[in-house]
Short mmCIF file of C-alpha atoms and ligand atoms in Angstrom, two decimals:
data_model
loop_
_atom_site.label_atom_id
_atom_site.label_comp_id
_atom_site.label_asym_id
_atom_site.label_seq_id
_atom_site.Cartn_x
_atom_site.Cartn_y
_atom_site.Cartn_z
CA MET A 299 144.66 62.00 72.28
CA ARG A 300 144.41 63.93 69.03
CA GLN A 301 147.30 63.72 66.58
CA ILE A 302 148.18 66.96 64.82
CA ILE A 303 150.65 68.32 62.29
CA ILE A 304 151.29 72.04 62.60
CA ASP A 305 152.03 73.65 59.24
CA THR A 306 153.75 76.89 60.10
CA ASP A 307 155.84 79.96 59.19
CA PRO A 308 157.22 81.09 62.57
CA GLY A 309 156.51 84.00 63.14
CA GLN A 310 155.98 85.30 66.68
CA ASP A 311 152.38 84.12 67.09
CA ASP A 312 153.20 80.81 65.37
CA ALA A 313 155.82 80.28 68.08
CA VAL A 314 153.20 80.74 70.80
CA ALA A 315 150.83 78.34 69.01
CA ILE A 316 153.56 75.68 68.83
CA LEU A 317 154.37 76.16 72.51
CA LEU A 318 150.69 75.87 73.45
CA ALA A 319 150.43 72.59 71.53
CA LEU A 320 153.64 71.22 73.06
CA ALA A 321 152.35 72.22 76.50
CA SER A 322 149.18 70.21 75.90
CA GLY A 323 150.60 66.70 75.68
CA ASP A 324 147.60 65.41 77.63
CA ALA A 325 145.34 66.24 74.69
CA LEU A 326 147.52 66.73 71.61
CA GLU A 327 150.34 64.75 70.07
CA VAL A 328 152.39 66.91 67.71
CA LEU A 329 153.55 64.55 64.96
CA GLY A 330 155.69 67.19 63.29
CA LEU A 331 156.14 70.80 62.29
CA THR A 332 155.96 71.29 58.53
CA CYS A 333 157.45 74.65 57.63
CA VAL A 334 156.47 76.94 54.80
CA ALA A 335 157.64 80.31 53.53
CA GLY A 336 155.45 83.13 54.83
CA ASN A 337 156.24 85.61 57.55
CA VAL A 338 159.90 85.16 56.63
CA PRO A 339 161.61 82.98 53.98
CA LEU A 340 161.77 79.21 54.43
CA ASP A 341 165.34 79.05 55.75
CA LEU A 342 164.26 81.24 58.64
CA THR A 343 160.91 79.53 59.35
CA THR A 344 162.69 76.15 59.60
CA ARG A 345 165.31 77.72 61.85
CA ASN A 346 162.71 79.37 64.05
CA ALA A 347 160.59 76.22 64.39
CA ARG A 348 163.64 74.42 65.76
CA ARG A 349 164.46 77.32 68.11
CA VAL A 350 160.93 77.02 69.50
CA CYS A 351 161.16 73.24 69.92
CA GLU A 352 164.42 73.67 71.79
CA LEU A 353 162.88 76.38 73.97
CA ALA A 354 160.21 73.84 74.92
CA GLY A 355 162.83 71.12 75.50
CA ARG A 356 161.35 69.10 72.61
CA ARG A 357 164.21 68.28 70.23
CA ASP A 358 162.33 65.07 69.43
CA VAL A 359 159.64 66.83 67.36
CA PRO A 360 160.49 66.50 63.64
CA VAL A 361 160.82 69.84 61.86
CA MET A 362 160.71 69.70 58.07
CA ALA A 363 161.13 72.18 55.23
CA GLY A 364 158.37 72.43 52.66
CA CYS A 365 157.56 74.92 49.92
CA ASP A 366 159.79 77.97 49.62
CA ARG A 367 157.31 80.05 47.63
CA PRO A 368 153.58 80.31 46.89
CA MET A 369 152.08 78.22 44.09
CA GLY A 370 151.69 80.97 41.53
CA ARG A 371 152.93 84.24 42.95
CA ALA A 372 156.02 85.90 44.36
CA LEU A 373 156.47 85.48 48.11
CA VAL A 374 155.24 88.33 50.32
CA THR A 375 156.80 88.38 53.81
CA ALA A 376 156.02 90.20 57.06
CA GLU A 377 159.31 91.24 58.67
CA HIS A 378 157.62 94.55 59.52
CA VAL A 379 155.50 92.61 62.05
CA HIS A 380 157.71 89.71 63.16
CA GLY A 381 161.19 91.25 62.86
CA GLN A 382 164.02 90.52 60.42
CA ASP A 383 164.53 86.94 61.64
CA GLY A 384 160.82 86.32 62.28
CA LEU A 385 161.08 85.96 66.05
CA ALA A 386 161.74 89.49 67.29
CA GLY A 387 161.67 89.90 71.06
CA PRO A 388 163.31 87.06 72.96
CA ASP A 389 166.96 86.24 72.66
CA LEU A 390 166.66 82.65 71.49
CA PRO A 391 169.89 80.89 70.52
CA ALA A 392 170.52 79.40 67.09
CA PRO A 393 169.14 75.84 66.98
CA THR A 394 171.40 72.86 67.40
CA MET A 395 168.81 70.19 66.54
CA PRO A 396 169.01 69.21 62.88
CA LEU A 397 166.31 69.75 60.33
CA ASP A 398 164.56 66.46 59.57
CA PRO A 399 165.75 65.44 56.07
CA ARG A 400 162.24 64.56 54.89
CA ASN A 401 160.42 67.09 52.72
CA ALA A 402 157.39 68.58 54.51
CA VAL A 403 154.99 67.79 51.66
CA ASP A 404 156.21 64.18 51.51
CA PHE A 405 155.82 63.96 55.28
CA LEU A 406 152.21 65.17 55.08
CA ILE A 407 151.41 62.61 52.39
CA GLU A 408 153.20 59.69 54.02
CA THR A 409 151.87 60.40 57.50
CA LEU A 410 148.28 60.63 56.30
CA ARG A 411 148.62 57.46 54.22
CA ALA A 412 150.12 55.53 57.12
CA ALA A 413 147.61 56.68 59.76
CA VAL A 414 144.14 55.30 60.37
CA PRO A 415 141.83 57.50 58.27
CA GLY A 416 140.24 60.31 60.27
CA THR A 417 142.87 60.42 63.00
CA VAL A 418 145.31 63.17 61.91
CA THR A 419 144.31 66.84 62.09
CA LEU A 420 146.21 69.45 60.10
CA VAL A 421 146.74 72.85 61.71
CA PRO A 422 147.96 75.34 59.09
CA ILE A 423 148.92 78.68 60.62
CA GLY A 424 150.75 80.12 57.63
CA PRO A 425 150.11 80.24 53.87
CA LEU A 426 148.50 76.99 52.69
CA THR A 427 151.15 76.11 50.08
CA ASN A 428 152.35 72.85 51.69
CA ILE A 429 148.84 71.52 52.29
CA ALA A 430 147.57 72.38 48.80
CA THR A 431 150.68 70.91 47.18
CA ALA A 432 150.18 67.68 49.13
CA PHE A 433 146.49 67.56 48.11
CA GLN A 434 147.40 68.11 44.45
CA ARG A 435 150.14 65.51 44.48
CA ALA A 436 148.18 62.90 46.45
CA PRO A 437 144.42 63.50 46.18
CA ASP A 438 143.77 60.25 48.09
CA ILE A 439 144.92 61.86 51.35
CA VAL A 440 142.09 64.42 51.39
CA ALA A 441 139.59 61.83 52.59
CA ARG A 442 142.02 60.63 55.26
CA VAL A 443 142.31 64.02 57.01
CA ALA A 444 140.38 64.25 60.30
CA GLY A 445 140.09 67.99 59.87
CA ILE A 446 141.93 71.15 58.98
CA VAL A 447 141.99 73.92 61.57
CA MET A 448 143.50 76.97 59.92
CA MET A 449 144.20 80.56 60.86
CA GLY A 450 143.37 82.77 57.93
CA GLY A 451 140.90 85.03 56.22
CA ALA A 452 138.35 87.42 57.53
CA HIS A 453 134.64 88.11 57.38
CA ARG A 454 133.76 91.53 58.73
CA ALA A 455 137.30 92.27 59.85
CA LEU A 456 138.35 92.55 56.19
CA GLY A 457 142.11 92.61 55.68
CA ASN A 458 145.32 93.18 57.59
CA VAL A 459 147.83 93.07 54.71
CA THR A 460 145.61 94.69 52.08
CA PRO A 461 142.26 96.41 52.68
CA ALA A 462 140.55 93.18 51.60
CA ALA A 463 142.83 90.29 52.52
CA GLU A 464 144.34 88.59 55.52
CA PHE A 465 148.07 87.74 55.27
CA ASN A 466 148.03 83.90 55.16
CA ILE A 467 145.42 83.80 52.40
CA HIS A 468 146.87 86.76 50.51
CA VAL A 469 150.32 85.18 50.30
CA ASP A 470 149.00 82.08 48.53
CA PRO A 471 145.36 82.53 47.42
CA GLN A 472 145.62 79.66 44.94
CA ALA A 473 146.61 77.26 47.72
CA ALA A 474 143.77 78.47 49.95
CA ASP A 475 141.35 77.98 47.07
CA ILE A 476 142.53 74.39 46.56
CA VAL A 477 142.13 73.59 50.26
CA LEU A 478 138.68 75.16 50.50
CA ARG A 479 137.46 73.30 47.41
CA SER A 480 139.02 70.00 48.52
CA GLY A 481 136.06 68.69 50.49
CA ALA A 482 138.16 68.18 53.63
CA PRO A 483 136.44 69.37 56.82
CA VAL A 484 137.84 72.86 57.35
CA THR A 485 137.59 75.08 60.44
CA ILE A 486 138.66 78.68 59.88
CA VAL A 487 139.90 81.01 62.60
CA PRO A 488 139.66 84.41 60.89
CA LEU A 489 140.75 87.89 61.94
CA ASP A 490 137.23 88.46 63.32
CA VAL A 491 138.21 86.15 66.18
CA THR A 492 141.90 86.92 66.52
CA HIS A 493 141.32 90.66 66.67
CA LYS A 494 139.40 89.97 69.88
CA ALA A 495 142.33 87.96 71.32
CA LEU A 496 144.40 90.99 72.23
CA VAL A 497 147.52 90.70 74.36
CA THR A 498 147.04 93.58 76.79
CA SER A 499 149.78 94.62 79.19
CA GLU A 500 148.07 92.62 81.98
CA ARG A 501 147.89 89.46 79.88
CA ASN A 502 151.48 89.95 78.80
CA ALA A 503 152.61 90.28 82.40
CA ALA A 504 150.75 87.06 83.23
CA PHE A 505 152.83 85.16 80.66
CA ALA A 506 156.04 86.29 82.37
CA ALA A 507 154.78 85.85 85.93
CA PRO A 508 155.79 82.18 86.46
CA GLY A 509 159.39 83.28 85.82
CA THR A 510 160.08 80.37 83.46
CA ARG A 511 162.23 80.71 80.35
CA VAL A 512 159.19 79.96 78.19
CA GLY A 513 157.07 82.51 80.06
CA ARG A 514 159.65 85.24 79.61
CA ALA A 515 160.10 84.36 75.92
CA VAL A 516 156.36 84.44 75.23
CA ALA A 517 156.07 87.79 76.99
CA ALA A 518 158.88 89.11 74.77
CA LEU A 519 157.22 87.68 71.63
CA THR A 520 153.90 89.35 72.42
CA ASP A 521 154.88 92.88 73.38
CA PRO A 522 151.53 94.70 73.70
CA ARG A 523 153.18 97.86 72.35
CA GLY A 524 154.00 96.01 69.09
CA ARG A 525 153.38 97.40 65.66
CA GLU A 526 149.80 96.20 65.35
CA SER A 527 148.81 97.85 68.62
CA ALA A 528 147.86 101.21 67.09
CA ARG A 529 145.26 99.46 64.92
CA HIS A 530 143.59 98.13 68.03
CA GLY A 531 143.28 101.41 69.89
CA GLY A 532 146.53 100.86 71.77
CA GLN A 533 144.79 98.10 73.74
CA GLY A 534 147.24 95.38 72.70
CA VAL A 535 148.30 93.13 69.83
CA PRO A 536 146.27 90.25 68.38
CA LEU A 537 147.46 86.73 69.06
CA HIS A 538 146.28 85.01 65.90
CA ASP A 539 147.71 81.52 65.55
CA PRO A 540 147.30 80.10 69.09
CA CYS A 541 143.52 80.41 68.65
CA THR A 542 143.65 77.33 66.38
CA ILE A 543 145.18 75.19 69.13
CA ALA A 544 142.78 76.66 71.69
CA TRP A 545 139.86 75.58 69.49
CA LEU A 546 141.16 72.00 69.60
CA LEU A 547 141.58 72.16 73.38
CA ALA A 548 138.48 74.10 74.38
CA PRO A 549 135.93 74.61 71.59
CA ASP A 550 133.45 76.02 74.11
CA LEU A 551 135.50 79.21 74.12
CA PHE A 552 134.35 79.95 70.56
CA ALA A 553 131.18 80.55 68.55
CA ALA A 554 131.02 79.06 65.06
CA ARG A 555 128.90 78.96 61.94
CA GLU A 556 128.96 76.69 58.87
CA VAL A 557 129.18 78.77 55.71
CA ASN A 558 130.46 78.74 52.16
CA VAL A 559 133.85 80.41 51.80
CA MET A 560 135.51 81.24 48.50
CA VAL A 561 138.83 82.94 47.85
CA GLU A 562 139.53 85.70 45.35
CA THR A 563 142.30 84.52 43.05
CA GLY A 564 141.83 86.83 40.06
CA SER A 565 141.63 90.49 41.03
CA GLU A 566 144.83 92.17 42.21
CA LEU A 567 142.73 94.70 44.11
CA THR A 568 141.11 92.09 46.36
CA MET A 569 143.58 89.20 45.89
CA GLY A 570 143.18 86.64 48.69
CA MET A 571 139.94 88.05 50.04
CA THR A 572 137.78 85.39 51.70
CA VAL A 573 134.20 85.79 50.56
CA MET A 574 132.00 84.29 53.27
CA ASP A 575 128.34 83.67 52.43
CA TRP A 576 127.14 84.52 55.94
CA TRP A 577 123.46 84.67 55.06
CA GLY A 578 123.40 81.79 52.57
CA VAL A 579 122.46 84.03 49.67
CA THR A 580 124.36 82.08 47.02
CA GLY A 581 122.92 78.64 47.63
CA ARG A 582 126.46 77.26 47.58
CA ALA A 583 126.98 74.45 50.07
CA ALA A 584 128.87 75.22 53.27
CA ASN A 585 132.51 74.17 52.98
CA ALA A 586 133.86 75.54 56.25
CA ARG A 587 133.10 76.04 59.89
CA VAL A 588 133.99 79.67 60.56
CA LEU A 589 134.68 80.79 64.11
CA HIS A 590 133.36 84.28 64.73
CA ASP A 591 133.60 84.95 68.45
CA ILE A 592 135.88 84.07 71.35
CA ASP A 593 135.80 84.23 75.13
CA ALA A 594 139.07 86.17 75.23
CA ASP A 595 139.55 85.97 79.00
CA GLY A 596 138.96 82.22 78.91
CA PHE A 597 141.43 81.88 76.03
CA PHE A 598 144.18 83.79 77.84
CA ASP A 599 143.55 81.87 81.08
CA LEU A 600 143.95 78.59 79.18
CA LEU A 601 147.05 79.76 77.33
CA THR A 602 148.76 81.19 80.40
CA ALA A 603 148.07 78.11 82.51
CA ARG A 604 149.30 75.71 79.83
CA LEU A 605 152.47 77.68 79.03
CA ALA A 606 153.36 77.64 82.73
CA ARG A 607 153.72 73.84 82.41
CA LEU A 608 156.74 74.19 80.12
C1 BDR B 702 148.64 85.65 60.24
O1 BDR B 702 149.69 86.25 59.49
C2 BDR B 702 150.92 86.02 60.09
O2 BDR B 702 151.71 87.15 60.08
C3 BDR B 702 150.64 85.50 61.47
O3 BDR B 702 151.63 84.59 61.89
C4 BDR B 702 149.30 84.85 61.35
O4 BDR B 702 149.41 83.51 60.94
C5 BDR B 702 147.71 86.75 60.71
O5 BDR B 702 147.15 87.43 59.63
CA1 CA B 703 151.54 82.31 61.04
#
């Protein structure tokens, strides 16, 4: 059983990633959800994380509030994708479970210090502010992390929020830079992969088919006619964040390569761009395993089957 902490800014696709993890109790133990500002401000990401836990019938999962803004920049949000409250689509009630009073950064530090080294995996699916803040405040925890499996960045897919940058990295490039330079084992799920994980109308219908509350909610969260659909030839919308959990459950669905990745933190034009040394031309040591291909049908089969358990 792998222990994970999901660091998240729900967010429609974050919600599906959390549900996939909670549906996979045979393989993953979710120690907590550490929330960060990203798709929507922190008060909404903490609210949405609890709405998702309650949807899954998991009020026992601690949900904590972390950083409310990036390390050195103003917060950029994505209501235009995820809706004003961050979870457009399903009609999920306001949460009744309380927010855990612990601070998310403190929780990351204390959990890693208390655990056997190499047993806790971090899964950041939003801006990396909480993780980088924890690493800065407690450098000793870096060596204790089993791995970091993050959604963010792009190689050939370039950007989705600017021509050069992917949203999670663009929102807090400084934090991404700290994490990538930390020496922790990092696996990156970039847009190159997630743009192949398109929710088509058939895949969307399959989510709803079991007739469960979770199935209907996921179908509503992943409307294939959503705003990003036009960019993908009207074929569907990308399901970014659940790919991280799928990698933990079924790595054979992906192809990967070890490369050096650096983040642009200086130029406004390309702020947050992930520069991936695909051909090893710089001589810089690899600092990340970058996923670059996915068996999309296998991924959706896995996701649909697991969500039907909830
Ligand atoms: C990432 O940005 C967010 O809007 C999504 O939740 C995902 O984590 C994709 O670029
Ligand atoms: Ca996200």
